[in-house]
C-alpha cells in the first residue's frame, strides 16, 4: 500500500493511544517507551483546520531530530530513533503510515510546566508587557515595541493548561510547583538551548522569537528534554529578511493560512473552514523551506 498523501489522524491497532493533541498522536509502545506521531494536522487561531498540510508531520519530526542531535551536548533527551525500521515490530507493522513522521522516545515523568524562552517581545509576552511592564516577573525597560529584540533572552515559564491558554507564571511560582533546584536547572538548560538554536537559525535567515521546551524525569530519575523541540509548532519563527519591530511579524510557516482565514467572515471558533489547495501547497513549501534553511539539507 502506498503511503497516503496526508495523515489526518492515526489509529494504530496493537498500540494504546495515550493522547491525541492538536497535531500529535501519542501511543504507549511498552512500559518504557512512547511513539510520538506527528500528523499533518494544522491549527490556526487555536482551531484545528479540516485541511491537512502535506509533509508537515515529516518536517516537524525531522526538525526535532535535527535539533536533538545538534543540542545533545547541552542536555540528554528522550529520542531513541525516528527510523521506523529500527522500531519494535508492533510499530513497524504500521510503517507505511508512520515513516518519517514518528519518534520512538523514552517515556518520562513530565514536569507540569512549559519552559518558554523569549528573545523577542511577541504574543502573550507582548500583552503582559503592555499591561504590566514585565513578563513572568522580568521587569523590562520601558518603551519596547512589539516584536523588539529583548536586551537578553528571558525564561518565562507557563503552566500546562488542559483547556484554553497556558498561564504565564513567575520563576517563584514555578519553584513552588517543581522545587527550586529543578527550576534553576530547567531555566539554565532552556536558556542554553535557546541561545545555541537562535544563533544557528539567525545565521540561516530565521529568527526564533520564542520557543517552548518540556522536560521530564526518565526511569533513572535523570532530567531529560522531551516532546518536540524548536519546530514551527513549538516556536515563533520569523523570516529575518524584512524583520521590522514595531508591529506583528509574519509567521514563517503559517502566514498564508492566517492571511487567507482573515479574508473570510469566520468568527475563529470551531468548526474552522477548509483551505484552498493553493494555500495548503504554499504552506507545505514554507515548512520544507524552514527545514532546508535550518538543517542545510533536503527532506
Ligand atoms: N518522553 C515523553 N514522556 C512522556 N510524555 C511525553 C514525552 N514526550 C512528549 N510527551 C507528551 O506528549 C504530549 C503531546 O501532546 P500535545 O502537546 O497535546 O500534542 P500537540 O503538541 O500535538 O498538541 C505532551 O503532553 C507531552 O508532554
Ligand atoms: Mg504540546
PDB file of C-alpha atoms and ligand atoms in Angstrom:
ATOM      1  CA  UNK A   1       0.000   0.000   0.000  1.00  0.00           C
ATOM      2  CA  UNK A   2       1.364   3.430  -0.900  1.00  0.00           C
ATOM      3  CA  UNK A   3       1.628   5.932   1.912  1.00  0.00           C
ATOM      4  CA  UNK A   4      -1.290   8.361   1.879  1.00  0.00           C
ATOM      5  CA  UNK A   5      -0.507  11.920   0.760  1.00  0.00           C
ATOM      6  CA  UNK A   6      -1.521  13.277   4.146  1.00  0.00           C
ATOM      7  CA  UNK A   7      -2.371  11.798   7.523  1.00  0.00           C
ATOM      8  CA  UNK A   8      -5.197  13.460   9.431  1.00  0.00           C
ATOM      9  CA  UNK A   9      -5.388  11.045  12.314  1.00  0.00           C
ATOM     10  CA  UNK A  10      -3.848   7.706  13.171  1.00  0.00           C
ATOM     11  CA  UNK A  11      -5.432   4.671  14.711  1.00  0.00           C
ATOM     12  CA  UNK A  12      -2.748   2.038  15.211  1.00  0.00           C
ATOM     13  CA  UNK A  13      -4.004  -1.411  16.107  1.00  0.00           C
ATOM     14  CA  UNK A  14      -1.943  -3.156  18.760  1.00  0.00           C
ATOM     15  CA  UNK A  15      -0.767   0.099  20.367  1.00  0.00           C
ATOM     16  CA  UNK A  16      -2.541   2.068  23.085  1.00  0.00           C
ATOM     17  CA  UNK A  17      -3.352   5.667  22.246  1.00  0.00           C
ATOM     18  CA  UNK A  18      -2.439   7.742  25.296  1.00  0.00           C
ATOM     19  CA  UNK A  19      -3.106  11.178  23.877  1.00  0.00           C
ATOM     20  CA  UNK A  20      -4.339  12.947  20.809  1.00  0.00           C
ATOM     21  CA  UNK A  21      -3.009  16.522  20.756  1.00  0.00           C
ATOM     22  CA  UNK A  22      -3.755  19.232  18.256  1.00  0.00           C
ATOM     23  CA  UNK A  23      -1.134  17.797  15.922  1.00  0.00           C
ATOM     24  CA  UNK A  24       0.455  14.742  17.509  1.00  0.00           C
ATOM     25  CA  UNK A  25      -0.932  11.319  18.386  1.00  0.00           C
ATOM     26  CA  UNK A  26       0.943   9.626  21.228  1.00  0.00           C
ATOM     27  CA  UNK A  27       0.958   5.847  21.793  1.00  0.00           C
ATOM     28  CA  UNK A  28       2.375   3.615  24.505  1.00  0.00           C
ATOM     29  CA  UNK A  29       4.745   1.082  22.910  1.00  0.00           C
ATOM     30  CA  UNK A  30       5.741  -0.717  26.117  1.00  0.00           C
ATOM     31  CA  UNK A  31       6.102   0.409  29.696  1.00  0.00           C
ATOM     32  CA  UNK A  32       9.281   2.348  28.983  1.00  0.00           C
ATOM     33  CA  UNK A  33       8.680   3.854  25.561  1.00  0.00           C
ATOM     34  CA  UNK A  34       6.215   6.015  23.676  1.00  0.00           C
ATOM     35  CA  UNK A  35       5.610   6.598  19.998  1.00  0.00           C
ATOM     36  CA  UNK A  36       5.012  10.247  19.103  1.00  0.00           C
ATOM     37  CA  UNK A  37       3.360  10.559  15.690  1.00  0.00           C
ATOM     38  CA  UNK A  38       3.219  13.972  14.025  1.00  0.00           C
ATOM     39  CA  UNK A  39       0.166  14.030  11.746  1.00  0.00           C
ATOM     40  CA  UNK A  40      -0.361  16.624   9.015  1.00  0.00           C
ATOM     41  CA  UNK A  41      -2.995  18.466  11.021  1.00  0.00           C
ATOM     42  CA  UNK A  42      -2.561  22.209  11.282  1.00  0.00           C
ATOM     43  CA  UNK A  43      -4.122  24.629  13.712  1.00  0.00           C
ATOM     44  CA  UNK A  44      -4.648  28.345  13.327  1.00  0.00           C
ATOM     45  CA  UNK A  45      -6.265  30.729  15.787  1.00  0.00           C
ATOM     46  CA  UNK A  46      -6.324  27.750  18.176  1.00  0.00           C
ATOM     47  CA  UNK A  47      -8.611  25.689  15.910  1.00  0.00           C
ATOM     48  CA  UNK A  48      -7.631  22.516  14.085  1.00  0.00           C
ATOM     49  CA  UNK A  49      -8.377  23.024  10.395  1.00  0.00           C
ATOM     50  CA  UNK A  50     -10.171  20.391   8.318  1.00  0.00           C
ATOM     51  CA  UNK A  51      -7.399  20.617   5.674  1.00  0.00           C
ATOM     52  CA  UNK A  52      -4.082  18.846   6.221  1.00  0.00           C
ATOM     53  CA  UNK A  53      -0.690  20.135   5.117  1.00  0.00           C
ATOM     54  CA  UNK A  54       1.336  17.657   3.056  1.00  0.00           C
ATOM     55  CA  UNK A  55       4.764  16.842   4.572  1.00  0.00           C
ATOM     56  CA  UNK A  56       4.107  18.833   7.739  1.00  0.00           C
ATOM     57  CA  UNK A  57       4.334  15.837  10.089  1.00  0.00           C
ATOM     58  CA  UNK A  58       7.570  14.816   8.460  1.00  0.00           C
ATOM     59  CA  UNK A  59       9.060  18.304   8.784  1.00  0.00           C
ATOM     60  CA  UNK A  60       8.138  18.553  12.477  1.00  0.00           C
ATOM     61  CA  UNK A  61       9.644  15.161  13.229  1.00  0.00           C
ATOM     62  CA  UNK A  62      12.824  15.583  11.203  1.00  0.00           C
ATOM     63  CA  UNK A  63      13.438  19.103  12.512  1.00  0.00           C
ATOM     64  CA  UNK A  64      13.093  17.870  16.085  1.00  0.00           C
ATOM     65  CA  UNK A  65      15.526  15.063  15.286  1.00  0.00           C
ATOM     66  CA  UNK A  66      17.999  17.575  13.818  1.00  0.00           C
ATOM     67  CA  UNK A  67      17.877  19.721  16.935  1.00  0.00           C
ATOM     68  CA  UNK A  68      18.016  16.795  19.378  1.00  0.00           C
ATOM     69  CA  UNK A  69      21.240  15.701  17.712  1.00  0.00           C
ATOM     70  CA  UNK A  70      22.688  19.167  17.403  1.00  0.00           C
ATOM     71  CA  UNK A  71      21.910  20.078  21.021  1.00  0.00           C
ATOM     72  CA  UNK A  72      22.701  16.749  22.654  1.00  0.00           C
ATOM     73  CA  UNK A  73      25.772  18.324  24.238  1.00  0.00           C
ATOM     74  CA  UNK A  74      23.549  20.713  26.192  1.00  0.00           C
ATOM     75  CA  UNK A  75      21.194  18.118  27.638  1.00  0.00           C
ATOM     76  CA  UNK A  76      20.238  14.464  27.264  1.00  0.00           C
ATOM     77  CA  UNK A  77      16.883  13.943  25.535  1.00  0.00           C
ATOM     78  CA  UNK A  78      14.192  11.315  25.091  1.00  0.00           C
ATOM     79  CA  UNK A  79      14.790  10.404  21.440  1.00  0.00           C
ATOM     80  CA  UNK A  80      15.506   6.752  20.700  1.00  0.00           C
ATOM     81  CA  UNK A  81      15.019   6.782  16.922  1.00  0.00           C
ATOM     82  CA  UNK A  82      12.949   8.287  14.121  1.00  0.00           C
ATOM     83  CA  UNK A  83      13.648   5.308  11.852  1.00  0.00           C
ATOM     84  CA  UNK A  84      10.585   3.094  11.700  1.00  0.00           C
ATOM     85  CA  UNK A  85      12.737   0.162  10.580  1.00  0.00           C
ATOM     86  CA  UNK A  86      14.521   0.293  13.923  1.00  0.00           C
ATOM     87  CA  UNK A  87      11.342   0.355  15.981  1.00  0.00           C
ATOM     88  CA  UNK A  88       9.652  -2.664  17.604  1.00  0.00           C
ATOM     89  CA  UNK A  89       7.549  -4.960  15.406  1.00  0.00           C
ATOM     90  CA  UNK A  90       4.284  -3.625  16.889  1.00  0.00           C
ATOM     91  CA  UNK A  91       5.246  -0.251  15.396  1.00  0.00           C
ATOM     92  CA  UNK A  92       6.904  -1.486  12.183  1.00  0.00           C
ATOM     93  CA  UNK A  93       3.616  -3.103  11.173  1.00  0.00           C
ATOM     94  CA  UNK A  94       2.317   0.410  10.578  1.00  0.00           C
ATOM     95  CA  UNK A  95       5.423   1.587   8.732  1.00  0.00           C
ATOM     96  CA  UNK A  96       3.578   2.960   5.695  1.00  0.00           C
ATOM     97  CA  UNK A  97       1.653   5.461   7.799  1.00  0.00           C
ATOM     98  CA  UNK A  98       4.431   6.195  10.279  1.00  0.00           C
ATOM     99  CA  UNK A  99       7.543   6.532   8.131  1.00  0.00           C
ATOM    100  CA  UNK A 100       9.271   9.883   8.529  1.00  0.00           C
ATOM    101  CA  UNK A 101       6.726  11.299  10.946  1.00  0.00           C
ATOM    102  CA  UNK A 102       7.343   9.258  14.096  1.00  0.00           C
ATOM    103  CA  UNK A 103       9.668   9.334  17.062  1.00  0.00           C
ATOM    104  CA  UNK A 104      10.243   6.421  19.397  1.00  0.00           C
ATOM    105  CA  UNK A 105      11.040   8.043  22.737  1.00  0.00           C
ATOM    106  CA  UNK A 106      11.772   7.102  26.318  1.00  0.00           C
ATOM    107  CA  UNK A 107       8.679   7.706  28.424  1.00  0.00           C
ATOM    108  CA  UNK A 108       9.297  10.307  31.112  1.00  0.00           C
ATOM    109  CA  UNK A 109       7.500  11.649  34.125  1.00  0.00           C
ATOM    110  CA  UNK A 110       6.703  15.094  32.756  1.00  0.00           C
ATOM    111  CA  UNK A 111       7.285  18.269  34.793  1.00  0.00           C
ATOM    112  CA  UNK A 112       3.973  20.171  34.647  1.00  0.00           C
ATOM    113  CA  UNK A 113       5.480  23.411  33.323  1.00  0.00           C
ATOM    114  CA  UNK A 114       6.188  24.736  29.858  1.00  0.00           C
ATOM    115  CA  UNK A 115       9.736  26.107  29.752  1.00  0.00           C
ATOM    116  CA  UNK A 116       9.378  29.103  27.457  1.00  0.00           C
ATOM    117  CA  UNK A 117      12.314  31.255  26.391  1.00  0.00           C
ATOM    118  CA  UNK A 118      11.750  34.594  24.695  1.00  0.00           C
ATOM    119  CA  UNK A 119      14.348  36.553  22.792  1.00  0.00           C
ATOM    120  CA  UNK A 120      11.801  38.937  21.286  1.00  0.00           C
ATOM    121  CA  UNK A 121       8.631  40.564  22.550  1.00  0.00           C
ATOM    122  CA  UNK A 122       5.596  38.867  20.992  1.00  0.00           C
ATOM    123  CA  UNK A 123       2.394  37.024  21.782  1.00  0.00           C
ATOM    124  CA  UNK A 124       1.460  36.762  25.460  1.00  0.00           C
ATOM    125  CA  UNK A 125       4.841  38.291  26.385  1.00  0.00           C
ATOM    126  CA  UNK A 126       3.958  41.454  24.491  1.00  0.00           C
ATOM    127  CA  UNK A 127       0.488  41.504  26.081  1.00  0.00           C
ATOM    128  CA  UNK A 128       1.928  41.099  29.588  1.00  0.00           C
ATOM    129  CA  UNK A 129       4.471  43.832  28.898  1.00  0.00           C
ATOM    130  CA  UNK A 130       1.815  46.270  27.692  1.00  0.00           C
ATOM    131  CA  UNK A 131      -0.287  45.616  30.757  1.00  0.00           C
ATOM    132  CA  UNK A 132       2.366  45.412  33.465  1.00  0.00           C
ATOM    133  CA  UNK A 133       5.754  46.396  32.031  1.00  0.00           C
ATOM    134  CA  UNK A 134       7.008  42.936  32.891  1.00  0.00           C
ATOM    135  CA  UNK A 135       6.836  39.338  31.733  1.00  0.00           C
ATOM    136  CA  UNK A 136       6.774  36.499  34.287  1.00  0.00           C
ATOM    137  CA  UNK A 137       8.473  38.721  36.856  1.00  0.00           C
ATOM    138  CA  UNK A 138      11.122  40.067  34.464  1.00  0.00           C
ATOM    139  CA  UNK A 139      10.893  43.849  34.601  1.00  0.00           C
ATOM    140  CA  UNK A 140      11.737  45.152  31.137  1.00  0.00           C
ATOM    141  CA  UNK A 141      12.905  48.586  30.005  1.00  0.00           C
ATOM    142  CA  UNK A 142      10.111  50.996  29.103  1.00  0.00           C
ATOM    143  CA  UNK A 143       9.345  51.894  25.504  1.00  0.00           C
ATOM    144  CA  UNK A 144       9.925  48.500  23.916  1.00  0.00           C
ATOM    145  CA  UNK A 145       7.970  47.916  20.724  1.00  0.00           C
ATOM    146  CA  UNK A 146       6.073  44.839  19.605  1.00  0.00           C
ATOM    147  CA  UNK A 147       8.469  42.181  18.208  1.00  0.00           C
ATOM    148  CA  UNK A 148      11.502  44.076  19.501  1.00  0.00           C
ATOM    149  CA  UNK A 149      14.581  42.095  20.437  1.00  0.00           C
ATOM    150  CA  UNK A 150      14.900  41.916  24.215  1.00  0.00           C
ATOM    151  CA  UNK A 151      18.092  43.105  25.951  1.00  0.00           C
ATOM    152  CA  UNK A 152      18.723  39.387  26.520  1.00  0.00           C
ATOM    153  CA  UNK A 153      16.658  36.184  26.327  1.00  0.00           C
ATOM    154  CA  UNK A 154      14.355  35.608  29.302  1.00  0.00           C
ATOM    155  CA  UNK A 155      12.916  32.440  30.830  1.00  0.00           C
ATOM    156  CA  UNK A 156       9.137  32.799  31.047  1.00  0.00           C
ATOM    157  CA  UNK A 157       7.556  29.570  32.296  1.00  0.00           C
ATOM    158  CA  UNK A 158       3.882  28.730  31.945  1.00  0.00           C
ATOM    159  CA  UNK A 159       1.521  26.188  33.379  1.00  0.00           C
ATOM    160  CA  UNK A 160       0.318  23.410  31.081  1.00  0.00           C
ATOM    161  CA  UNK A 161      -3.396  24.092  30.672  1.00  0.00           C
ATOM    162  CA  UNK A 162      -5.579  21.195  29.504  1.00  0.00           C
ATOM    163  CA  UNK A 163      -8.150  23.636  28.160  1.00  0.00           C
ATOM    164  CA  UNK A 164      -7.553  27.113  26.792  1.00  0.00           C
ATOM    165  CA  UNK A 165      -4.331  29.045  27.121  1.00  0.00           C
ATOM    166  CA  UNK A 166      -1.326  28.289  29.266  1.00  0.00           C
ATOM    167  CA  UNK A 167      -0.882  30.760  32.072  1.00  0.00           C
ATOM    168  CA  UNK A 168       2.408  32.635  32.344  1.00  0.00           C
ATOM    169  CA  UNK A 169       3.967  32.243  35.787  1.00  0.00           C
ATOM    170  CA  UNK A 170       6.971  33.637  37.613  1.00  0.00           C
ATOM    171  CA  UNK A 171      10.031  31.581  38.426  1.00  0.00           C
ATOM    172  CA  UNK A 172       8.983  31.826  42.080  1.00  0.00           C
ATOM    173  CA  UNK A 173       5.654  30.194  41.246  1.00  0.00           C
ATOM    174  CA  UNK A 174       7.439  27.518  39.212  1.00  0.00           C
ATOM    175  CA  UNK A 175       9.635  26.810  42.244  1.00  0.00           C
ATOM    176  CA  UNK A 176       6.531  26.086  44.284  1.00  0.00           C
ATOM    177  CA  UNK A 177       5.427  23.555  41.668  1.00  0.00           C
ATOM    178  CA  UNK A 178       8.663  21.685  40.860  1.00  0.00           C
ATOM    179  CA  UNK A 179      11.060  22.923  43.551  1.00  0.00           C
ATOM    180  CA  UNK A 180      13.892  25.457  43.371  1.00  0.00           C
ATOM    181  CA  UNK A 181      16.635  23.057  42.225  1.00  0.00           C
ATOM    182  CA  UNK A 182      14.618  21.722  39.303  1.00  0.00           C
ATOM    183  CA  UNK A 183      13.519  25.250  38.413  1.00  0.00           C
ATOM    184  CA  UNK A 184      17.103  26.517  38.244  1.00  0.00           C
ATOM    185  CA  UNK A 185      18.167  23.503  36.221  1.00  0.00           C
ATOM    186  CA  UNK A 186      15.325  23.760  33.698  1.00  0.00           C
ATOM    187  CA  UNK A 187      15.800  27.521  33.379  1.00  0.00           C
ATOM    188  CA  UNK A 188      19.538  27.303  32.727  1.00  0.00           C
ATOM    189  CA  UNK A 189      19.147  24.421  30.290  1.00  0.00           C
ATOM    190  CA  UNK A 190      16.326  26.159  28.426  1.00  0.00           C
ATOM    191  CA  UNK A 191      18.324  29.366  28.086  1.00  0.00           C
ATOM    192  CA  UNK A 192      21.347  27.482  26.772  1.00  0.00           C
ATOM    193  CA  UNK A 193      19.253  25.529  24.275  1.00  0.00           C
ATOM    194  CA  UNK A 194      17.639  28.720  23.033  1.00  0.00           C
ATOM    195  CA  UNK A 195      20.928  30.603  22.748  1.00  0.00           C
ATOM    196  CA  UNK A 196      22.515  27.883  20.612  1.00  0.00           C
ATOM    197  CA  UNK A 197      19.460  27.358  18.442  1.00  0.00           C
ATOM    198  CA  UNK A 198      18.739  31.046  17.980  1.00  0.00           C
ATOM    199  CA  UNK A 199      22.283  31.808  16.847  1.00  0.00           C
ATOM    200  CA  UNK A 200      22.207  28.935  14.370  1.00  0.00           C
ATOM    201  CA  UNK A 201      18.789  29.873  12.987  1.00  0.00           C
ATOM    202  CA  UNK A 202      19.771  33.520  12.642  1.00  0.00           C
ATOM    203  CA  UNK A 203      22.779  32.545  10.539  1.00  0.00           C
ATOM    204  CA  UNK A 204      20.269  30.737   8.276  1.00  0.00           C
ATOM    205  CA  UNK A 205      17.838  33.618   7.946  1.00  0.00           C
ATOM    206  CA  UNK A 206      15.269  32.627  10.563  1.00  0.00           C
ATOM    207  CA  UNK A 207      14.554  34.460  13.803  1.00  0.00           C
ATOM    208  CA  UNK A 208      13.391  32.208  16.627  1.00  0.00           C
ATOM    209  CA  UNK A 209      11.403  34.825  18.514  1.00  0.00           C
ATOM    210  CA  UNK A 210      10.456  32.431  21.290  1.00  0.00           C
ATOM    211  CA  UNK A 211      10.181  28.730  21.926  1.00  0.00           C
ATOM    212  CA  UNK A 212       8.871  26.204  24.386  1.00  0.00           C
ATOM    213  CA  UNK A 213      10.639  23.194  25.901  1.00  0.00           C
ATOM    214  CA  UNK A 214       9.334  20.398  28.083  1.00  0.00           C
ATOM    215  CA  UNK A 215      11.339  18.229  30.418  1.00  0.00           C
ATOM    216  CA  UNK A 216      10.734  15.089  32.404  1.00  0.00           C
ATOM    217  CA  UNK A 217      12.473  12.508  34.533  1.00  0.00           C
ATOM    218  CA  UNK A 218      13.483   9.221  32.966  1.00  0.00           C
ATOM    219  CA  UNK A 219      13.284   5.865  34.745  1.00  0.00           C
ATOM    220  CA  UNK A 220      16.703   6.503  36.327  1.00  0.00           C
ATOM    221  CA  UNK A 221      15.448   9.770  37.782  1.00  0.00           C
ATOM    222  CA  UNK A 222      17.579  11.857  35.407  1.00  0.00           C
ATOM    223  CA  UNK A 223      16.188  15.030  33.854  1.00  0.00           C
ATOM    224  CA  UNK A 224      15.764  14.787  30.084  1.00  0.00           C
ATOM    225  CA  UNK A 225      14.464  17.045  27.344  1.00  0.00           C
ATOM    226  CA  UNK A 226      11.236  15.645  25.850  1.00  0.00           C
ATOM    227  CA  UNK A 227       8.469  16.424  23.356  1.00  0.00           C
ATOM    228  CA  UNK A 228       9.182  18.163  20.030  1.00  0.00           C
ATOM    229  CA  UNK A 229      11.812  20.904  20.041  1.00  0.00           C
ATOM    230  CA  UNK A 230      12.401  24.045  18.020  1.00  0.00           C
ATOM    231  CA  UNK A 231       9.765  23.313  15.402  1.00  0.00           C
ATOM    232  CA  UNK A 232       7.455  25.909  13.892  1.00  0.00           C
ATOM    233  CA  UNK A 233       4.681  24.425  16.076  1.00  0.00           C
ATOM    234  CA  UNK A 234       6.556  24.924  19.350  1.00  0.00           C
ATOM    235  CA  UNK A 235       8.258  28.184  18.410  1.00  0.00           C
ATOM    236  CA  UNK A 236       7.661  31.506  16.744  1.00  0.00           C
ATOM    237  CA  UNK A 237       9.755  31.563  13.558  1.00  0.00           C
ATOM    238  CA  UNK A 238      10.055  34.837  11.649  1.00  0.00           C
ATOM    239  CA  UNK A 239      11.825  35.435   8.356  1.00  0.00           C
ATOM    240  CA  UNK A 240      14.922  37.550   9.101  1.00  0.00           C
ATOM    241  CA  UNK A 241      14.543  39.323   5.768  1.00  0.00           C
ATOM    242  CA  UNK A 242      12.070  42.106   6.319  1.00  0.00           C
ATOM    243  CA  UNK A 243      12.144  41.880  10.119  1.00  0.00           C
ATOM    244  CA  UNK A 244      10.932  45.197  11.432  1.00  0.00           C
ATOM    245  CA  UNK A 245       9.979  45.755  15.078  1.00  0.00           C
ATOM    246  CA  UNK A 246       7.013  47.977  15.848  1.00  0.00           C
ATOM    247  CA  UNK A 247       4.234  45.565  14.926  1.00  0.00           C
ATOM    248  CA  UNK A 248       3.475  41.883  14.436  1.00  0.00           C
ATOM    249  CA  UNK A 249       5.867  39.951  12.157  1.00  0.00           C
ATOM    250  CA  UNK A 250       4.774  37.467   9.507  1.00  0.00           C
ATOM    251  CA  UNK A 251       4.895  33.866  10.666  1.00  0.00           C
ATOM    252  CA  UNK A 252       7.474  31.867   8.734  1.00  0.00           C
ATOM    253  CA  UNK A 253       5.170  28.875   8.328  1.00  0.00           C
ATOM    254  CA  UNK A 254       1.545  29.860   8.902  1.00  0.00           C
ATOM    255  CA  UNK A 255       1.269  33.312   7.383  1.00  0.00           C
ATOM    256  CA  UNK A 256      -0.515  32.193   4.204  1.00  0.00           C
ATOM    257  CA  UNK A 257      -3.032  30.319   6.325  1.00  0.00           C
ATOM    258  CA  UNK A 258      -3.677  33.252   8.616  1.00  0.00           C
ATOM    259  CA  UNK A 259      -3.885  35.733   5.755  1.00  0.00           C
ATOM    260  CA  UNK A 260      -6.393  33.544   3.972  1.00  0.00           C
ATOM    261  CA  UNK A 261      -8.527  32.965   7.075  1.00  0.00           C
ATOM    262  CA  UNK A 262      -8.585  36.714   7.756  1.00  0.00           C
ATOM    263  CA  UNK A 263     -10.249  37.269   4.388  1.00  0.00           C
ATOM    264  CA  UNK A 264     -13.199  35.111   5.467  1.00  0.00           C
ATOM    265  CA  UNK A 265     -16.178  36.011   7.528  1.00  0.00           C
ATOM    266  CA  UNK A 266     -15.281  33.373  10.136  1.00  0.00           C
ATOM    267  CA  UNK A 267     -15.599  34.019  13.880  1.00  0.00           C
ATOM    268  CA  UNK A 268     -12.447  31.932  14.696  1.00  0.00           C
ATOM    269  CA  UNK A 269     -14.492  29.379  16.547  1.00  0.00           C
ATOM    270  CA  UNK A 270     -14.765  25.720  15.539  1.00  0.00           C
ATOM    271  CA  UNK A 271     -15.517  24.406  13.022  1.00  0.00           C
ATOM    272  CA  UNK A 272     -12.759  26.071  11.020  1.00  0.00           C
ATOM    273  CA  UNK A 273     -13.160  26.413   7.248  1.00  0.00           C
ATOM    274  CA  UNK A 274     -11.065  24.385   4.783  1.00  0.00           C
ATOM    275  CA  UNK A 275      -8.048  25.863   2.986  1.00  0.00           C
ATOM    276  CA  UNK A 276      -7.883  26.218  -0.802  1.00  0.00           C
ATOM    277  CA  UNK A 277      -5.341  23.898  -2.458  1.00  0.00           C
ATOM    278  CA  UNK A 278      -3.042  26.809  -3.282  1.00  0.00           C
ATOM    279  CA  UNK A 279      -2.843  27.961   0.329  1.00  0.00           C
ATOM    280  CA  UNK A 280      -2.159  24.422   1.533  1.00  0.00           C
ATOM    281  CA  UNK A 281       0.533  23.920  -1.137  1.00  0.00           C
ATOM    282  CA  UNK A 282       2.270  27.217  -0.323  1.00  0.00           C
ATOM    283  CA  UNK A 283       2.229  26.254   3.334  1.00  0.00           C
ATOM    284  CA  UNK A 284       3.881  22.906   2.575  1.00  0.00           C
ATOM    285  CA  UNK A 285       6.539  24.842   0.670  1.00  0.00           C
ATOM    286  CA  UNK A 286       7.155  27.043   3.715  1.00  0.00           C
ATOM    287  CA  UNK A 287       7.582  24.068   6.047  1.00  0.00           C
ATOM    288  CA  UNK A 288      10.018  22.481   3.624  1.00  0.00           C
ATOM    289  CA  UNK A 289      11.881  25.752   3.311  1.00  0.00           C
ATOM    290  CA  UNK A 290      12.169  26.051   7.093  1.00  0.00           C
ATOM    291  CA  UNK A 291      13.631  22.554   7.155  1.00  0.00           C
ATOM    292  CA  UNK A 292      16.029  23.309   4.327  1.00  0.00           C
ATOM    293  CA  UNK A 293      17.229  26.594   5.789  1.00  0.00           C
ATOM    294  CA  UNK A 294      17.690  25.304   9.320  1.00  0.00           C
ATOM    295  CA  UNK A 295      19.301  21.969   8.514  1.00  0.00           C
ATOM    296  CA  UNK A 296      21.004  22.807   5.235  1.00  0.00           C
ATOM    297  CA  UNK A 297      19.531  19.571   3.810  1.00  0.00           C
ATOM    298  CA  UNK A 298      16.560  18.450   1.750  1.00  0.00           C
ATOM    299  CA  UNK A 299      13.838  16.207   3.080  1.00  0.00           C
TER     300      UNK A 299
HETATM  301  N1  LIG B   1       9.142  11.418  26.534  1.00  0.00           N
HETATM  302  C1  LIG B   1       7.909  11.745  26.917  1.00  0.00           C
HETATM  303  N2  LIG B   1       7.359  11.165  28.010  1.00  0.00           N
HETATM  304  C2  LIG B   1       6.106  11.482  28.393  1.00  0.00           C
HETATM  305  N3  LIG B   1       5.313  12.369  27.753  1.00  0.00           N
HETATM  306  C3  LIG B   1       5.818  12.982  26.679  1.00  0.00           C
HETATM  307  C4  LIG B   1       7.126  12.714  26.200  1.00  0.00           C
HETATM  308  N4  LIG B   1       7.340  13.486  25.106  1.00  0.00           N
HETATM  309  C5  LIG B   1       6.209  14.206  24.913  1.00  0.00           C
HETATM  310  N5  LIG B   1       5.294  13.913  25.860  1.00  0.00           N
HETATM  311  C6  LIG B   1       3.952  14.480  25.990  1.00  0.00           C
HETATM  312  O1  LIG B   1       3.226  14.255  24.790  1.00  0.00           O
HETATM  313  C7  LIG B   1       2.181  15.187  24.732  1.00  0.00           C
HETATM  314  C8  LIG B   1       1.964  15.619  23.300  1.00  0.00           C
HETATM  315  O2  LIG B   1       0.682  16.065  23.250  1.00  0.00           O
HETATM  316  P1  LIG B   1       0.266  17.562  22.895  1.00  0.00           P
HETATM  317  O3  LIG B   1       1.278  18.536  23.346  1.00  0.00           O
HETATM  318  O4  LIG B   1      -1.132  17.762  23.354  1.00  0.00           O
HETATM  319  O5  LIG B   1       0.291  17.460  21.352  1.00  0.00           O
HETATM  320  P2  LIG B   1       0.243  18.652  20.329  1.00  0.00           P
HETATM  321  O6  LIG B   1       1.542  19.386  20.509  1.00  0.00           O
HETATM  322  O7  LIG B   1       0.095  17.951  19.030  1.00  0.00           O
HETATM  323  O8  LIG B   1      -0.946  19.496  20.705  1.00  0.00           O
HETATM  324  C9  LIG B   1       2.545  16.343  25.653  1.00  0.00           C
HETATM  325  O9  LIG B   1       1.639  16.352  26.739  1.00  0.00           O
HETATM  326  C10 LIG B   1       3.949  15.981  26.134  1.00  0.00           C
HETATM  327  O10 LIG B   1       4.154  16.369  27.463  1.00  0.00           O
HETATM  328 MG1  LIG B   2       2.100  20.356  23.025  1.00  0.00          MG
END
